[in-house]
Amino acid sequence: MMDNEVDVFYRELPKVELHAHLNGSVSCPTIEKLISRKPHLNIGHGMTAIGKGQRRTLDECFQVFKVIHQLVDTEEDILMVATDVIKEFAADGVKYLELRSTPREEKHTGLTKKSYIETVIKAIKQCKSEGVDIDVRFLVAIDRRNGTEVAMETVKLAEDFMLSSDGLVLGLDLSGDPTVGHGKDLLPALQKAKNCGLKLSLHLSEVPSQLEESDLLLDLPPDRIGHGTFLHPAMGGSQGLVDKVVKHNIPLELCLTSNVKGQTVARYSDHHFKHWYQMGHPSVICTDDKGVFSTDLSQEYQLAASTFDLSHEAVWKLSHDAIDCIFAPDTVKQQLKQKWIYLKPQVFHYRETDSL
Ligand SMILES: CC(C)=CCNc1ncnc2c1ncn2[C@@H]1O[C@H](COP(=O)(O)O)[C@@H](O)[C@H]1O
Ligand SMILES: [Zn+2]
């Protein structure tokens, strides 16, 4: 996607993607295939992606997911979408990917939440057997709008898969429209998940009105934070919230284009990346929804670099340090670090003569 706009350095940079919603990551070519499978839905491409320079309200963004969900509602669709998304991340230089998705039940196609997760796992295994150069793991998502009971049910499902998927299912994501529902209703489910060894990545303070909820959920504490846009005092948050994040050393997953296109951040230069990065706090650049926001991870790294004036060495360190924030075990971290060491001369185009 948009190859000619991104410098080769960012394409070749090995990358770790930790915040990618499956159905938000569907590319134009895949959407075309889905539309041709379901012409009766009368869905046009303009309804599934937000182009360059365009902005939408948060509400409008969540409408986009509804349209995509209409297009992706059978096992066959999910398998195709997941396989395409994984291969696209791999083609963009992503070496380790944690995909997240909300299991949906589709009564008329016979799809259950269990078979939804099984299908994503099948796609992951299929890509692996084809030799696609990427390590993919899965986080089961809880949509906050669905409340306590569904959250509990999802935790149980995630736990079963964590025990039976050979390390592919690592944890849970809490996402969905941040203006709907309250975290306090989900706390028991999240606590239970944590107790049984599931890792937690929670969307926190994506909108300004969630300070009390964030304060509550930070006490769990989560293993990673999605966005955390309004936690920092400079963004309208508080020092108390920052102190909790720092005390527990909770990495932030930061998605520049998503926040600007969704209008929770006015300009790239206002993005909270700058506050956390300056503090030396673990900050991981991610895409959120590469399809919906018409971006990819290389582009997001380049955007961070150009906005905040980061050198190639600083960008390298940013992508390298993301390895420490993955949910897979230490052995995987070590393998990835070896890969980064091996690839560095290629990415920086060192030659034998450079050292003479
Ligand atoms: C509106 C906007 C700016 C979006 C970016 N920020 C987001 N915040 C919260 N939940 C999200 C976001 N992007 C995607 N999701 C979640 O991911 C789902 C789509 O992927 P999936 O069906 O779970 O595979 C959405 O329905 C929503 O529940
Ligand atoms: Zn997200």
CSV table of C-alpha atoms and ligand atoms in Angstrom, one decimal:
chain,number,residue,atom,x,y,z
A,1,MET,CA,0.0,0.0,0.0
A,2,MET,CA,1.3,3.5,-0.9
A,3,ASP,CA,4.7,2.1,-1.7
A,4,ASN,CA,6.1,5.1,-3.4
A,5,GLU,CA,5.4,7.4,-0.5
A,6,VAL,CA,7.4,5.5,2.0
A,7,ASP,CA,11.2,5.5,2.1
A,8,VAL,CA,12.8,2.1,1.6
A,9,PHE,CA,14.4,2.4,5.1
A,10,TYR,CA,11.0,2.1,6.7
A,11,ARG,CA,9.9,-0.7,4.5
A,12,GLU,CA,13.1,-2.7,5.2
A,13,LEU,CA,13.0,-1.9,8.9
A,14,PRO,CA,12.0,-5.1,10.7
A,15,LYS,CA,8.9,-4.3,12.7
A,16,VAL,CA,6.7,-5.6,15.5
A,17,GLU,CA,2.9,-4.9,15.3
A,18,LEU,CA,1.1,-5.2,18.6
A,19,HIS,CA,-2.2,-3.4,18.0
A,20,ALA,CA,-4.1,-4.5,14.9
A,21,HIS,CA,-7.8,-5.3,14.8
A,22,LEU,CA,-8.4,-8.0,12.2
A,23,ASN,CA,-11.5,-6.4,10.6
A,24,GLY,CA,-10.0,-2.9,10.7
A,25,SER,CA,-6.9,-4.2,8.8
A,26,VAL,CA,-8.6,-5.4,5.7
A,27,SER,CA,-6.9,-4.0,2.6
A,28,CYS,CA,-8.6,-2.6,-0.6
A,29,PRO,CA,-7.9,-5.7,-2.7
A,30,THR,CA,-9.5,-7.9,-0.1
A,31,ILE,CA,-12.5,-5.6,0.2
A,32,GLU,CA,-12.9,-5.8,-3.6
A,33,LYS,CA,-13.0,-9.6,-3.3
A,34,LEU,CA,-15.6,-9.5,-0.5
A,35,ILE,CA,-17.7,-7.0,-2.4
A,36,SER,CA,-17.7,-9.3,-5.5
A,37,ARG,CA,-18.8,-12.2,-3.3
A,38,LYS,CA,-21.7,-10.1,-1.9
A,39,PRO,CA,-22.9,-7.7,-4.6
A,40,HIS,CA,-26.5,-7.8,-3.1
A,41,LEU,CA,-25.2,-5.8,-0.1
A,42,ASN,CA,-24.6,-2.8,-2.4
A,43,ILE,CA,-21.5,-1.8,-0.5
A,44,GLY,CA,-19.1,0.6,-2.2
A,45,HIS,CA,-15.4,0.9,-1.4
A,46,GLY,CA,-15.7,4.4,-0.1
A,47,MET,CA,-17.7,3.0,2.8
A,48,THR,CA,-14.9,0.9,4.3
A,49,ALA,CA,-11.8,3.1,4.3
A,50,ILE,CA,-10.9,6.7,5.3
A,51,GLY,CA,-8.5,8.2,2.7
A,52,LYS,CA,-5.6,10.6,2.8
A,53,GLY,CA,-6.4,13.9,4.5
A,54,GLN,CA,-9.9,12.8,5.4
A,55,ARG,CA,-11.3,12.9,9.0
A,56,ARG,CA,-14.3,11.2,10.6
A,57,THR,CA,-16.0,11.5,13.9
A,58,LEU,CA,-15.5,8.6,16.3
A,59,ASP,CA,-19.1,7.6,15.7
A,60,GLU,CA,-18.6,7.5,11.9
A,61,CYS,CA,-15.5,5.4,12.3
A,62,PHE,CA,-17.5,2.8,14.3
A,63,GLN,CA,-20.1,2.8,11.5
A,64,VAL,CA,-17.3,1.7,9.2
A,65,PHE,CA,-16.8,-1.5,11.2
A,66,LYS,CA,-20.5,-2.3,10.9
A,67,VAL,CA,-20.2,-2.2,7.1
A,68,ILE,CA,-17.0,-4.4,7.1
A,69,HIS,CA,-18.7,-6.9,9.5
A,70,GLN,CA,-21.5,-7.3,6.9
A,71,LEU,CA,-18.9,-8.2,4.3
A,72,VAL,CA,-17.1,-10.6,6.6
A,73,ASP,CA,-19.6,-13.0,8.1
A,74,THR,CA,-18.7,-16.6,7.0
A,75,GLU,CA,-15.9,-18.9,7.9
A,76,GLU,CA,-14.6,-18.6,4.3
A,77,ASP,CA,-14.5,-14.8,4.6
A,78,ILE,CA,-12.7,-14.8,7.9
A,79,LEU,CA,-10.1,-17.3,6.6
A,80,MET,CA,-9.5,-15.2,3.5
A,81,VAL,CA,-9.4,-11.9,5.5
A,82,ALA,CA,-7.0,-13.3,8.1
A,83,THR,CA,-4.7,-14.9,5.6
A,84,ASP,CA,-4.6,-11.7,3.4
A,85,VAL,CA,-4.0,-9.5,6.4
A,86,ILE,CA,-1.1,-11.7,7.8
A,87,LYS,CA,0.6,-11.8,4.3
A,88,GLU,CA,0.3,-8.0,4.0
A,89,PHE,CA,1.9,-7.3,7.3
A,90,ALA,CA,4.7,-9.8,6.4
A,91,ALA,CA,5.2,-8.0,3.0
A,92,ASP,CA,5.5,-4.7,5.0
A,93,GLY,CA,8.4,-6.1,7.0
A,94,VAL,CA,6.5,-7.1,10.1
A,95,LYS,CA,8.3,-10.0,11.7
A,96,TYR,CA,6.0,-10.5,14.8
A,97,LEU,CA,2.3,-9.7,14.8
A,98,GLU,CA,-0.3,-9.8,17.5
A,99,LEU,CA,-3.7,-9.8,15.8
A,100,ARG,CA,-6.8,-9.1,17.8
A,101,SER,CA,-10.4,-9.7,16.9
A,102,THR,CA,-13.9,-9.9,18.5
A,103,PRO,CA,-15.4,-13.4,18.0
A,104,ARG,CA,-18.9,-12.9,16.5
A,105,GLU,CA,-21.7,-15.4,16.4
A,106,GLU,CA,-23.5,-15.5,13.0
A,107,LYS,CA,-26.7,-17.4,13.4
A,108,HIS,CA,-27.5,-17.8,9.7
A,109,THR,CA,-24.1,-19.1,8.7
A,110,GLY,CA,-23.7,-21.4,11.7
A,111,LEU,CA,-20.6,-19.7,12.8
A,112,THR,CA,-20.0,-19.8,16.6
A,113,LYS,CA,-17.5,-17.7,18.6
A,114,LYS,CA,-15.5,-20.9,19.0
A,115,SER,CA,-15.4,-21.5,15.3
A,116,TYR,CA,-14.6,-17.8,14.7
A,117,ILE,CA,-11.4,-18.2,16.8
A,118,GLU,CA,-10.6,-21.6,15.2
A,119,THR,CA,-10.8,-20.0,11.8
A,120,VAL,CA,-8.3,-17.2,12.7
A,121,ILE,CA,-6.0,-19.9,14.1
A,122,LYS,CA,-6.3,-21.9,10.9
A,123,ALA,CA,-5.2,-18.9,8.9
A,124,ILE,CA,-2.2,-18.3,11.2
A,125,LYS,CA,-1.2,-22.0,10.8
A,126,GLN,CA,-1.8,-21.9,7.0
A,127,CYS,CA,0.5,-18.9,6.6
A,128,LYS,CA,3.2,-20.6,8.7
A,129,SER,CA,3.0,-23.8,6.7
A,130,GLU,CA,3.5,-21.7,3.5
A,131,GLY,CA,6.6,-20.3,5.0
A,132,VAL,CA,5.4,-16.6,5.3
A,133,ASP,CA,8.2,-14.9,7.3
A,134,ILE,CA,6.2,-13.7,10.3
A,135,ASP,CA,5.4,-15.0,13.8
A,136,VAL,CA,1.7,-14.4,14.4
A,137,ARG,CA,-0.2,-14.6,17.7
A,138,PHE,CA,-3.8,-13.9,18.6
A,139,LEU,CA,-5.6,-11.8,21.3
A,140,VAL,CA,-9.3,-12.4,21.8
A,141,ALA,CA,-11.2,-9.2,21.9
A,142,ILE,CA,-14.0,-8.1,24.3
A,143,ASP,CA,-16.3,-5.4,22.8
A,144,ARG,CA,-17.1,-3.2,25.8
A,145,ARG,CA,-20.6,-2.6,24.5
A,146,ASN,CA,-21.6,-6.2,25.2
A,147,GLY,CA,-21.3,-6.0,29.0
A,148,THR,CA,-20.4,-8.3,31.9
A,149,GLU,CA,-21.8,-11.6,30.8
A,150,VAL,CA,-20.3,-11.7,27.3
A,151,ALA,CA,-17.0,-10.5,28.8
A,152,MET,CA,-17.0,-13.5,31.2
A,153,GLU,CA,-17.9,-15.9,28.3
A,154,THR,CA,-15.1,-14.5,26.2
A,155,VAL,CA,-12.6,-14.9,29.0
A,156,LYS,CA,-13.6,-18.6,29.4
A,157,LEU,CA,-13.2,-19.1,25.6
A,158,ALA,CA,-9.8,-17.3,25.6
A,159,GLU,CA,-8.6,-19.4,28.5
A,160,ASP,CA,-9.6,-22.7,26.7
A,161,PHE,CA,-7.7,-21.6,23.6
A,162,MET,CA,-4.7,-20.4,25.6
A,163,LEU,CA,-4.4,-23.9,26.9
A,164,SER,CA,-4.9,-25.7,23.6
A,165,SER,CA,-3.4,-23.5,20.9
A,166,ASP,CA,0.3,-24.1,21.3
A,167,GLY,CA,0.9,-20.6,22.5
A,168,LEU,CA,-0.9,-18.9,19.6
A,169,VAL,CA,-3.6,-17.3,21.9
A,170,LEU,CA,-1.9,-15.2,24.4
A,171,GLY,CA,-4.4,-12.9,25.9
A,172,LEU,CA,-7.3,-10.5,25.7
A,173,ASP,CA,-8.0,-7.1,24.2
A,174,LEU,CA,-10.7,-4.7,25.5
A,175,SER,CA,-11.9,-2.5,22.8
A,176,GLY,CA,-15.1,-1.1,21.1
A,177,ASP,CA,-16.7,2.3,21.2
A,178,PRO,CA,-15.1,4.1,24.2
A,179,THR,CA,-18.3,6.2,24.8
A,180,VAL,CA,-20.4,3.0,25.4
A,181,GLY,CA,-20.4,1.0,28.7
A,182,HIS,CA,-18.2,1.3,31.7
A,183,GLY,CA,-15.0,-0.6,32.7
A,184,LYS,CA,-16.2,-1.3,36.2
A,185,ASP,CA,-18.7,-3.8,34.8
A,186,LEU,CA,-15.9,-5.6,33.1
A,187,LEU,CA,-13.5,-5.6,36.0
A,188,PRO,CA,-14.4,-9.1,37.4
A,189,ALA,CA,-13.9,-10.7,33.9
A,190,LEU,CA,-10.6,-8.9,33.4
A,191,GLN,CA,-9.4,-9.9,36.9
A,192,LYS,CA,-10.3,-13.5,36.2
A,193,ALA,CA,-8.5,-13.4,32.9
A,194,LYS,CA,-5.4,-12.1,34.6
A,195,ASN,CA,-5.5,-14.7,37.3
A,196,CYS,CA,-5.6,-17.5,34.8
A,197,GLY,CA,-2.5,-16.2,32.9
A,198,LEU,CA,-4.0,-14.4,30.0
A,199,LYS,CA,-2.2,-11.2,29.1
A,200,LEU,CA,-4.3,-8.0,29.0
A,201,SER,CA,-4.1,-5.2,26.4
A,202,LEU,CA,-6.8,-2.6,27.3
A,203,HIS,CA,-7.9,0.4,25.2
A,204,LEU,CA,-7.7,3.1,27.9
A,205,SER,CA,-8.6,6.8,27.8
A,206,GLU,CA,-9.2,6.9,24.1
A,207,VAL,CA,-11.6,9.8,24.8
A,208,PRO,CA,-11.4,12.5,27.5
A,209,SER,CA,-14.3,11.3,29.6
A,210,GLN,CA,-12.7,8.0,30.8
A,211,LEU,CA,-10.3,9.2,33.5
A,212,GLU,CA,-12.1,7.5,36.4
A,213,GLU,CA,-12.4,4.2,34.4
A,214,SER,CA,-8.7,4.3,33.5
A,215,ASP,CA,-7.8,4.9,37.2
A,216,LEU,CA,-9.8,1.8,38.1
A,217,LEU,CA,-8.5,-0.4,35.3
A,218,LEU,CA,-4.9,0.6,35.9
A,219,ASP,CA,-5.0,-1.1,39.3
A,220,LEU,CA,-5.3,-4.5,37.6
A,221,PRO,CA,-2.7,-3.6,36.1
A,222,PRO,CA,-3.0,-4.3,32.4
A,223,ASP,CA,0.1,-5.7,30.5
A,224,ARG,CA,-0.3,-3.1,27.8
A,225,ILE,CA,-2.4,0.0,27.1
A,226,GLY,CA,-4.0,0.8,23.7
A,227,HIS,CA,-3.9,4.6,22.9
A,228,GLY,CA,-4.0,6.1,26.4
A,229,THR,CA,-4.5,9.4,24.6
A,230,PHE,CA,-5.9,11.3,27.6
A,231,LEU,CA,-3.8,9.9,30.4
A,232,HIS,CA,-1.0,12.5,30.4
A,233,PRO,CA,-1.6,15.8,32.1
A,234,ALA,CA,-0.6,17.7,28.9
A,235,MET,CA,-3.6,15.9,27.2
A,236,GLY,CA,-6.0,16.6,30.0
A,237,GLY,CA,-5.2,13.6,32.1
A,238,SER,CA,-3.4,13.6,35.5
A,239,GLN,CA,0.0,13.0,37.1
A,240,GLY,CA,-1.6,10.3,39.2
A,241,LEU,CA,-2.5,8.3,36.1
A,242,VAL,CA,1.0,8.7,34.6
A,243,ASP,CA,2.5,7.6,37.9
A,244,LYS,CA,0.5,4.4,37.8
A,245,VAL,CA,1.5,3.7,34.2
A,246,VAL,CA,5.1,4.4,35.1
A,247,LYS,CA,5.1,2.4,38.4
A,248,HIS,CA,3.9,-0.7,36.6
A,249,ASN,CA,6.0,0.0,33.5
A,250,ILE,CA,3.0,-0.6,31.2
A,251,PRO,CA,3.9,-0.1,27.5
A,252,LEU,CA,1.7,2.1,25.4
A,253,GLU,CA,0.5,1.1,21.9
A,254,LEU,CA,0.4,4.3,19.9
A,255,CYS,CA,-1.5,4.7,16.6
A,256,LEU,CA,-0.9,8.2,15.0
A,257,THR,CA,-3.0,8.0,11.9
A,258,SER,CA,-5.9,6.4,13.7
A,259,ASN,CA,-6.0,9.1,16.4
A,260,VAL,CA,-5.8,12.0,13.9
A,261,LYS,CA,-8.3,10.5,11.4
A,262,GLY,CA,-10.6,9.7,14.3
A,263,GLN,CA,-10.1,13.3,15.6
A,264,THR,CA,-9.1,12.5,19.2
A,265,VAL,CA,-5.8,14.2,18.4
A,266,ALA,CA,-5.9,17.4,16.4
A,267,ARG,CA,-2.5,17.3,14.6
A,268,TYR,CA,0.3,14.8,14.3
A,269,SER,CA,2.6,17.2,16.2
A,270,ASP,CA,0.1,17.1,19.2
A,271,HIS,CA,0.2,13.3,19.5
A,272,HIS,CA,0.9,12.1,23.0
A,273,PHE,CA,3.8,9.9,21.6
A,274,LYS,CA,6.0,12.9,22.3
A,275,HIS,CA,5.3,13.0,26.0
A,276,TRP,CA,5.8,9.3,26.7
A,277,TYR,CA,8.8,9.0,24.3
A,278,GLN,CA,10.5,11.9,26.0
A,279,MET,CA,10.0,10.2,29.3
A,280,GLY,CA,11.7,7.1,28.0
A,281,HIS,CA,8.5,5.2,28.6
A,282,PRO,CA,8.0,2.0,26.5
A,283,SER,CA,6.1,3.3,23.5
A,284,VAL,CA,5.2,1.1,20.5
A,285,ILE,CA,4.2,2.4,17.1
A,286,CYS,CA,1.2,0.5,15.8
A,287,THR,CA,-1.5,0.8,13.0
A,288,ASP,CA,-4.8,0.0,14.9
A,289,ASP,CA,-6.8,-0.5,11.7
A,290,LYS,CA,-4.5,-0.3,8.6
A,291,GLY,CA,-7.4,-0.9,6.2
A,292,VAL,CA,-9.9,1.6,7.6
A,293,PHE,CA,-7.2,4.3,8.1
A,294,SER,CA,-5.4,3.6,4.7
A,295,THR,CA,-2.0,3.1,6.3
A,296,ASP,CA,0.6,0.5,7.1
A,297,LEU,CA,3.2,0.1,9.8
A,298,SER,CA,6.1,1.4,7.7
A,299,GLN,CA,4.1,4.5,7.0
A,300,GLU,CA,3.4,5.0,10.7
A,301,TYR,CA,7.1,4.7,11.6
A,302,GLN,CA,8.0,7.2,8.9
A,303,LEU,CA,5.2,9.5,10.2
A,304,ALA,CA,6.5,9.3,13.8
A,305,ALA,CA,10.1,10.0,12.5
A,306,SER,CA,9.2,13.0,10.4
A,307,THR,CA,6.8,14.5,13.0
A,308,PHE,CA,9.2,14.1,15.9
A,309,ASP,CA,12.5,14.4,14.1
A,310,LEU,CA,13.8,10.9,14.9
A,311,SER,CA,17.1,9.7,13.3
A,312,HIS,CA,17.3,6.3,11.6
A,313,GLU,CA,19.2,5.0,14.6
A,314,ALA,CA,16.4,6.3,16.9
A,315,VAL,CA,13.8,4.6,14.7
A,316,TRP,CA,15.8,1.4,14.8
A,317,LYS,CA,15.8,1.5,18.6
A,318,LEU,CA,12.1,2.1,18.6
A,319,SER,CA,11.3,-1.0,16.6
A,320,HIS,CA,13.9,-3.0,18.5
A,321,ASP,CA,12.6,-2.0,21.9
A,322,ALA,CA,9.0,-3.0,20.9
A,323,ILE,CA,10.3,-6.6,21.1
A,324,ASP,CA,10.4,-6.3,24.9
A,325,CYS,CA,6.6,-5.5,24.9
A,326,ILE,CA,5.4,-8.6,23.1
A,327,PHE,CA,3.2,-11.1,25.0
A,328,ALA,CA,5.1,-14.2,23.7
A,329,PRO,CA,7.7,-15.7,26.0
A,330,ASP,CA,11.3,-14.7,26.4
A,331,THR,CA,12.6,-17.4,24.0
A,332,VAL,CA,10.6,-15.6,21.2
A,333,LYS,CA,12.0,-12.2,22.3
A,334,GLN,CA,15.5,-13.6,22.0
A,335,GLN,CA,14.9,-15.0,18.5
A,336,LEU,CA,13.5,-11.7,17.4
A,337,LYS,CA,16.5,-9.8,18.8
A,338,GLN,CA,18.8,-12.2,16.9
A,339,LYS,CA,16.8,-11.4,13.7
A,340,TRP,CA,17.2,-7.7,14.3
A,341,ILE,CA,21.0,-8.1,14.7
A,342,TYR,CA,21.2,-10.1,11.5
A,343,LEU,CA,19.1,-7.7,9.5
A,344,LYS,CA,20.7,-4.4,10.7
A,345,PRO,CA,23.6,-4.2,8.2
A,346,GLN,CA,21.1,-4.8,5.3
A,347,VAL,CA,18.7,-2.1,6.4
A,348,PHE,CA,21.5,0.4,7.0
A,349,HIS,CA,23.2,-0.7,3.8
A,350,TYR,CA,26.6,-1.1,5.5
A,351,ARG,CA,29.3,-2.3,3.2
A,352,GLU,CA,32.5,-4.0,4.1
A,353,THR,CA,34.3,-0.8,3.1
A,354,ASP,CA,32.3,1.3,5.5
A,355,SER,CA,34.3,0.1,8.4
A,356,LEU,CA,37.7,0.7,6.8
B,1,LIG,C1,-13.3,4.8,15.7
B,1,LIG,C2,-11.8,4.8,15.7
B,1,LIG,C3,-11.1,6.0,15.7
B,1,LIG,C4,-11.2,3.6,15.8
B,1,LIG,C5,-9.9,3.2,16.3
B,1,LIG,N1,-10.0,2.9,17.7
B,1,LIG,C6,-10.7,1.8,18.1
B,1,LIG,N2,-11.1,1.9,19.4
B,1,LIG,C7,-11.8,0.9,20.0
B,1,LIG,N3,-12.1,-0.2,19.3
B,1,LIG,C8,-11.7,-0.4,18.1
B,1,LIG,C9,-10.9,0.6,17.4
B,1,LIG,N4,-10.7,0.1,16.2
B,1,LIG,C10,-11.2,-1.1,16.1
B,1,LIG,N5,-11.8,-1.4,17.2
B,1,LIG,C11,-12.6,-2.6,17.6
B,1,LIG,O1,-12.3,-3.6,16.6
B,1,LIG,C12,-13.5,-4.1,15.9
B,1,LIG,C13,-13.1,-4.4,14.5
B,1,LIG,O2,-12.2,-5.5,14.4
B,1,LIG,P1,-12.7,-7.0,14.8
B,1,LIG,O3,-14.1,-7.2,14.2
B,1,LIG,O4,-12.7,-7.1,16.3
B,1,LIG,O5,-11.7,-7.9,14.1
B,1,LIG,C14,-14.4,-2.9,16.0
B,1,LIG,O6,-15.7,-3.3,15.9
B,1,LIG,C15,-14.1,-2.4,17.5
B,1,LIG,O7,-14.7,-3.2,18.4
B,2,ZN,ZN,-7.6,-0.2,18.7
